[in-house]
Short mmCIF file of C-alpha atoms in Angstrom, two decimals:
data_model
loop_
_atom_site.label_atom_id
_atom_site.label_comp_id
_atom_site.label_asym_id
_atom_site.label_seq_id
_atom_site.Cartn_x
_atom_site.Cartn_y
_atom_site.Cartn_z
CA MET M 14 -1.35 -9.59 -2.59
CA ILE M 15 -3.73 -8.11 -5.13
CA SER M 16 -1.92 -5.31 -6.97
CA ILE M 17 -4.01 -2.52 -8.51
CA LEU M 18 -3.15 0.33 -10.82
CA PRO M 19 -5.47 3.27 -10.01
CA GLU M 20 -6.23 3.86 -13.68
CA ALA M 21 -7.24 0.21 -14.14
CA VAL M 22 -10.32 0.39 -11.85
CA SER M 23 -13.30 2.71 -11.65
CA THR M 24 -13.13 5.78 -9.43
CA ALA M 25 -15.89 4.33 -7.25
CA GLN M 26 -13.96 1.08 -6.75
CA LEU M 27 -10.72 2.93 -5.96
CA HIS M 28 -12.65 5.17 -3.56
CA GLY M 29 -13.85 2.06 -1.74
CA TYR M 30 -10.33 0.70 -1.36
CA LEU M 31 -9.02 4.02 -0.07
CA LEU M 32 -11.78 4.50 2.50
CA GLY M 33 -11.68 0.87 3.57
CA ALA M 34 -7.93 0.90 4.14
CA VAL M 35 -7.26 4.40 5.49
CA GLY M 36 -9.00 4.74 8.83
CA PRO M 37 -10.25 5.48 11.33
CA ARG M 38 -10.57 8.98 9.88
CA PRO M 39 -11.53 11.95 12.10
CA ILE M 40 -14.66 13.85 11.10
CA ALA M 41 -14.83 17.56 10.33
CA PHE M 42 -18.44 18.57 10.93
CA ALA M 43 -18.25 21.73 8.85
CA SER M 44 -20.63 24.65 9.30
CA THR M 45 -20.71 27.34 6.61
CA VAL M 46 -22.99 30.10 5.34
CA ASP M 47 -23.64 31.35 1.83
CA GLU M 48 -23.38 34.96 0.69
CA LYS M 49 -26.86 35.65 2.12
CA GLY M 50 -26.05 34.11 5.52
CA ASN M 51 -28.04 30.90 4.96
CA PRO M 52 -26.48 28.10 7.08
CA ASN M 53 -25.20 24.75 5.83
CA LEU M 54 -23.89 21.79 7.79
CA SER M 55 -22.09 18.71 6.49
CA PRO M 56 -19.54 16.12 7.73
CA PHE M 57 -16.25 15.27 5.99
CA SER M 58 -13.85 12.47 6.87
CA PHE M 59 -10.99 13.65 4.66
CA PHE M 60 -9.75 15.76 7.59
CA ASN M 61 -6.94 16.32 10.06
CA VAL M 62 -4.79 18.88 11.90
CA PHE M 63 -1.58 19.84 10.09
CA SER M 64 0.01 22.68 12.06
CA ALA M 65 -0.04 24.23 15.52
CA ASN M 66 1.77 27.49 14.73
CA PRO M 67 -0.15 28.72 12.83
CA PRO M 68 -3.02 26.41 13.86
CA ILE M 69 -4.18 24.87 10.57
CA LEU M 70 -6.88 22.27 9.97
CA ILE M 71 -7.41 20.85 6.49
CA PHE M 72 -10.48 19.06 5.19
CA SER M 73 -11.46 18.11 1.67
CA PRO M 74 -14.94 18.12 0.13
CA ALA M 75 -14.53 15.89 -2.92
CA ARG M 76 -16.37 16.35 -6.19
CA ARG M 77 -19.20 13.80 -6.42
CA VAL M 78 -18.14 10.69 -8.31
CA ARG M 79 -21.54 10.09 -9.92
CA ASP M 80 -22.04 13.49 -11.60
CA ASN M 81 -18.92 15.59 -10.90
CA THR M 82 -20.85 18.25 -8.95
CA THR M 83 -19.49 20.11 -5.93
CA LYS M 84 -20.95 20.29 -2.44
CA HIS M 85 -22.60 23.32 -0.84
CA THR M 86 -19.83 23.47 1.76
CA LEU M 87 -17.19 24.05 -0.91
CA GLN M 88 -19.37 26.58 -2.71
CA ASN M 89 -19.95 28.52 0.54
CA VAL M 90 -16.28 28.47 1.55
CA LEU M 91 -15.26 29.91 -1.82
CA LEU M 92 -17.80 32.70 -1.33
CA THR M 93 -17.04 33.60 2.30
CA MET M 94 -13.64 32.05 3.16
CA GLU M 95 -14.94 31.11 6.64
CA VAL M 96 -15.91 27.83 8.31
CA VAL M 97 -16.52 26.36 11.74
CA ILE M 98 -15.18 22.82 12.22
CA ASN M 99 -17.05 20.98 14.96
CA ILE M 100 -15.78 17.75 16.53
CA VAL M 101 -18.21 14.82 16.54
CA ASN M 102 -18.76 12.66 19.61
CA TYR M 103 -20.85 9.53 20.00
CA ASP M 104 -23.88 11.36 21.41
CA MET M 105 -24.46 13.17 18.10
CA VAL M 106 -23.35 10.59 15.54
CA GLN M 107 -26.85 9.76 14.24
CA GLN M 108 -27.69 13.44 13.81
CA MET M 109 -24.37 13.98 12.07
CA SER M 110 -25.16 11.12 9.69
CA LEU M 111 -28.62 12.52 8.95
CA SER M 112 -27.13 15.91 8.09
CA SER M 113 -25.08 14.28 5.31
CA THR M 114 -28.30 13.74 3.33
CA GLU M 115 -28.17 15.76 0.12
CA TYR M 116 -30.88 18.25 0.95
CA GLY M 117 -31.41 21.25 -1.34
CA LYS M 118 -29.31 24.38 -0.93
CA GLU M 119 -32.22 26.19 0.71
CA VAL M 120 -32.58 23.57 3.48
CA ASN M 121 -31.00 24.21 6.89
CA GLU M 122 -29.30 20.97 8.01
CA PHE M 123 -29.18 22.23 11.60
CA GLU M 124 -32.98 22.03 11.62
CA LYS M 125 -33.13 18.73 9.75
CA SER M 126 -30.66 17.07 12.14
CA GLY M 127 -32.10 18.68 15.27
CA LEU M 128 -28.77 20.25 16.23
CA THR M 129 -28.54 23.68 17.84
CA MET M 130 -27.13 26.74 16.05
CA LEU M 131 -24.78 28.72 18.29
CA PRO M 132 -23.46 32.10 17.08
CA SER M 133 -19.71 32.29 16.59
CA ASP M 134 -17.63 35.12 18.05
CA ILE M 135 -15.38 35.93 15.08
CA VAL M 136 -16.70 34.21 11.93
CA LYS M 137 -20.20 34.19 10.44
CA PRO M 138 -20.93 30.42 10.32
CA PHE M 139 -22.71 28.99 13.35
CA ARG M 140 -21.21 26.52 15.79
CA ILE M 141 -22.93 23.29 16.86
CA ALA M 142 -23.86 23.70 20.51
CA GLU M 143 -23.78 19.92 21.08
CA SER M 144 -20.21 19.53 19.80
CA PRO M 145 -17.56 19.10 22.53
CA VAL M 146 -14.97 21.20 20.65
CA GLN M 147 -15.63 23.88 18.03
CA PHE M 148 -13.02 25.64 15.89
CA GLU M 149 -13.84 29.00 14.33
CA CYS M 150 -11.69 29.26 11.21
CA LYS M 151 -10.66 31.68 8.48
CA VAL M 152 -9.91 29.90 5.21
CA THR M 153 -6.47 30.82 3.88
CA LYS M 154 -6.44 28.70 0.73
CA VAL M 155 -8.54 26.26 -1.30
CA GLU M 156 -6.56 23.92 -3.51
CA ALA M 157 -8.38 21.85 -6.13
CA LEU M 158 -6.72 18.47 -6.69
CA GLY M 159 -8.51 17.79 -9.97
CA ARG M 160 -11.58 18.57 -12.05
CA GLU M 161 -13.13 15.12 -12.43
CA GLY M 162 -15.54 13.28 -10.16
CA GLY M 163 -13.81 12.12 -6.96
CA ALA M 164 -11.25 14.94 -6.96
CA GLY M 165 -10.66 16.55 -3.59
CA ASN M 166 -10.53 20.23 -2.73
CA LEU M 167 -8.16 20.97 0.14
CA ILE M 168 -9.58 23.68 2.40
CA PHE M 169 -6.85 25.21 4.58
CA ALA M 170 -8.64 26.51 7.67
CA GLU M 171 -6.71 28.65 10.16
CA VAL M 172 -8.15 28.45 13.66
CA VAL M 173 -8.97 31.89 15.05
CA LYS M 174 -10.88 30.76 18.15
CA VAL M 175 -11.39 27.45 19.97
CA HIS M 176 -14.38 26.56 22.16
CA VAL M 177 -14.10 23.54 24.50
CA ASP M 178 -16.84 22.03 26.64
CA PRO M 179 -15.42 21.93 30.20
CA ASP M 180 -17.13 18.57 30.72
CA VAL M 181 -14.50 16.90 28.49
CA LEU M 182 -11.53 18.27 30.46
CA ASP M 183 -9.62 16.42 33.18
CA GLU M 184 -8.49 17.89 36.51
CA ASN M 185 -5.47 19.47 34.77
CA GLY M 186 -7.55 21.24 32.13
CA VAL M 187 -6.48 18.81 29.39
CA ILE M 188 -8.98 17.14 27.05
CA ASP M 189 -9.72 13.70 28.50
CA GLN M 190 -9.75 11.16 25.67
CA HIS M 191 -12.42 9.06 27.38
CA LYS M 192 -14.71 11.99 28.15
CA ILE M 193 -14.61 13.51 24.67
CA ASP M 194 -15.85 10.17 23.26
CA GLN M 195 -14.96 10.90 19.64
CA VAL M 196 -16.09 8.90 16.64
CA ALA M 197 -14.29 8.37 13.35
CA ARG M 198 -15.20 7.07 9.89
CA MET M 199 -14.11 3.78 8.43
CA GLY M 200 -15.16 2.05 5.20
CA GLY M 201 -18.78 1.49 4.14
CA ASN M 202 -21.27 2.12 6.95
CA TRP M 203 -18.68 1.54 9.67
CA TYR M 204 -17.47 3.97 12.32
CA SER M 205 -15.05 3.67 15.21
CA ARG M 206 -15.80 4.94 18.71
CA ALA M 207 -12.44 5.93 20.14
CA ASN M 208 -13.08 4.50 23.62
CA ALA M 209 -15.20 1.48 22.65
CA GLY M 210 -14.44 0.17 19.15
CA MET M 211 -16.37 -0.30 15.92
CA PHE M 212 -20.08 0.22 15.28
CA GLU M 213 -22.32 0.60 12.23
CA VAL M 214 -24.51 3.52 11.13
CA PRO M 215 -26.63 2.89 8.01
CA LYS M 216 -26.15 5.60 5.41
CA PRO M 217 -28.97 8.16 5.12
CA LEU M 218 -31.71 7.41 2.62
CA SER M 219 -30.91 8.11 -1.02
CA SER M 220 -34.35 9.74 -0.97
CA LEU M 221 -34.63 12.58 1.54
CA GLY M 222 -35.34 11.70 5.16
CA ILE M 223 -38.06 13.79 6.80
CA GLY M 224 -35.58 15.23 9.31
CA VAL M 225 -35.82 15.89 13.03
CA ASP M 226 -37.68 19.14 12.38
CA ALA M 227 -40.60 17.15 10.93
CA LEU M 228 -41.05 14.92 14.00
CA PRO M 229 -44.28 15.42 15.98
CA GLU M 230 -43.66 17.79 18.86
CA HIS M 231 -44.25 15.19 21.61
CA ILE M 232 -41.48 13.08 20.06
CA ARG M 233 -39.07 15.91 19.26
CA LEU M 234 -39.30 17.33 22.80
CA SER M 235 -39.09 13.96 24.58
CA LYS M 236 -37.04 13.88 27.80
CA ILE M 237 -36.23 10.20 27.16
CA LEU M 238 -35.17 10.06 23.51
CA THR M 239 -31.59 11.16 22.79
CA GLY M 240 -30.24 13.15 19.88
CA ASN M 241 -29.09 9.89 18.31
CA ASP M 242 -32.61 8.48 18.71
CA LEU M 243 -34.13 11.53 17.03
CA GLY M 244 -31.58 11.31 14.22
CA MET M 245 -32.62 7.74 13.48
CA LEU M 246 -36.32 8.64 13.59
CA GLY M 247 -35.71 11.52 11.16
CA ASN M 248 -34.05 9.24 8.61
CA ILE M 249 -37.29 7.85 7.13
CA GLU M 250 -39.06 8.87 3.95
CA GLU M 251 -42.53 9.12 5.52
CA ILE M 252 -44.22 8.66 8.88
CA PRO M 253 -46.17 5.37 9.29
CA ASP M 254 -49.90 5.81 8.63
CA THR M 255 -52.68 5.31 11.19
CA ASN M 256 -53.73 1.90 9.84
CA SER M 257 -50.23 0.40 10.08
CA VAL M 258 -49.85 1.76 13.64
CA GLN M 259 -53.21 0.32 14.67
CA GLU M 260 -52.37 -3.07 13.17
CA PHE M 261 -49.02 -3.07 14.98
CA VAL M 262 -50.72 -2.34 18.32
CA GLU M 263 -53.40 -4.99 17.79
CA ASN M 264 -50.74 -7.63 17.16
CA ASN M 265 -48.50 -6.65 20.08
CA MET M 266 -49.75 -7.47 23.57
CA GLU M 267 -46.87 -5.70 25.28
CA ILE M 268 -47.64 -2.41 23.53
CA ARG M 269 -51.33 -2.71 24.41
CA SER M 270 -50.33 -3.24 28.04
CA LEU M 271 -48.10 -0.15 28.00
CA LEU M 272 -50.91 1.89 26.48
CA SER M 273 -53.36 0.77 29.14
CA GLY M 274 -50.92 2.04 31.77
CA GLY M 275 -51.32 5.53 30.31
CA GLU M 276 -47.67 6.55 30.80
CA ARG M 277 -45.82 7.94 27.77
CA LYS M 278 -42.44 7.36 29.42
CA SER M 279 -42.86 3.58 29.20
CA LEU M 280 -43.74 3.81 25.51
CA GLU M 281 -40.74 6.01 24.80
CA LEU M 282 -38.43 3.60 26.60
CA LYS M 283 -39.87 0.73 24.54
CA ALA M 284 -39.36 2.74 21.35
CA GLN M 285 -35.77 3.35 22.44
CA GLU M 286 -35.28 -0.42 22.74
CA PHE M 287 -36.41 -0.84 19.13
CA LEU M 288 -34.02 1.90 18.03
CA GLN M 289 -31.14 0.15 19.78
CA GLN M 290 -32.07 -2.92 17.72
CA LYS M 291 -32.08 -0.74 14.54
CA ASP M 292 -35.83 -1.37 14.12
CA VAL M 293 -36.79 2.23 13.35
CA LEU M 294 -40.22 1.42 11.90
CA SER M 295 -41.38 -0.37 15.05
CA ALA M 296 -40.05 2.48 17.17
CA TRP M 297 -42.15 4.90 15.15
CA LYS M 298 -45.26 2.80 15.58
CA VAL M 299 -44.78 2.62 19.35
CA LEU M 300 -44.38 6.40 19.56
CA LEU M 301 -47.49 6.99 17.46
CA ALA M 302 -49.62 4.45 19.33
CA GLN M 303 -52.67 5.80 21.17
#
């Protein structure tokens, strides 16, 4: 065994050991608003349920290790003492990942990730329409665990209303663990799909991805491309230029053949193949081909 004293390693290294060893961790996809009602959306994997009576969920936005700053979610919670915690399933994992990009405070991550804002019934923050289960919560306490980079801030969120998609229920009205298809965080870029095992999602760009809201309309409104597909397409710094698209088409006989057929559906299906292979740039070039 390698034995480690926490104070003997850097916070970043200790953080890596903790996240690599403690998992899979459920994800709190937290929706908040600031004092002016501006929405914010961000995922947190320091999260779980801790009580049923009263119903209490706790998640923890940690102070950033690199510069000891706090996240917009924590700032908003301290201002409003309200939050909606949305459960993440596999169908929205790429959009969830994109929303974790550190956009400016004025940016609406719902729009950037292409997720749908749904008004809550009791609290001000919006729900995520695509989430299979949404918890409207009043925050009862925020407990800071430290003041240095990496320190957590426990947010005690009391559930005041639960919304459940009937499609994830079984014949007895109980949440079916296969139908809900949850995902959880592990170390590094790794996630776990509860009913299928591990998979990898590259972290969002350190520079800002363009976001789903910046996709051309014919791509954003596609009937073929999924939310996960759009999330991957939105996680690029800039859209490929005309010359690179033209060169790609000229060197790819299959794409030229699809273009000659004149059917966008075939091109979108081909782009989806590239996305499944994690080749986002080629997918973009297929979708922009004319």
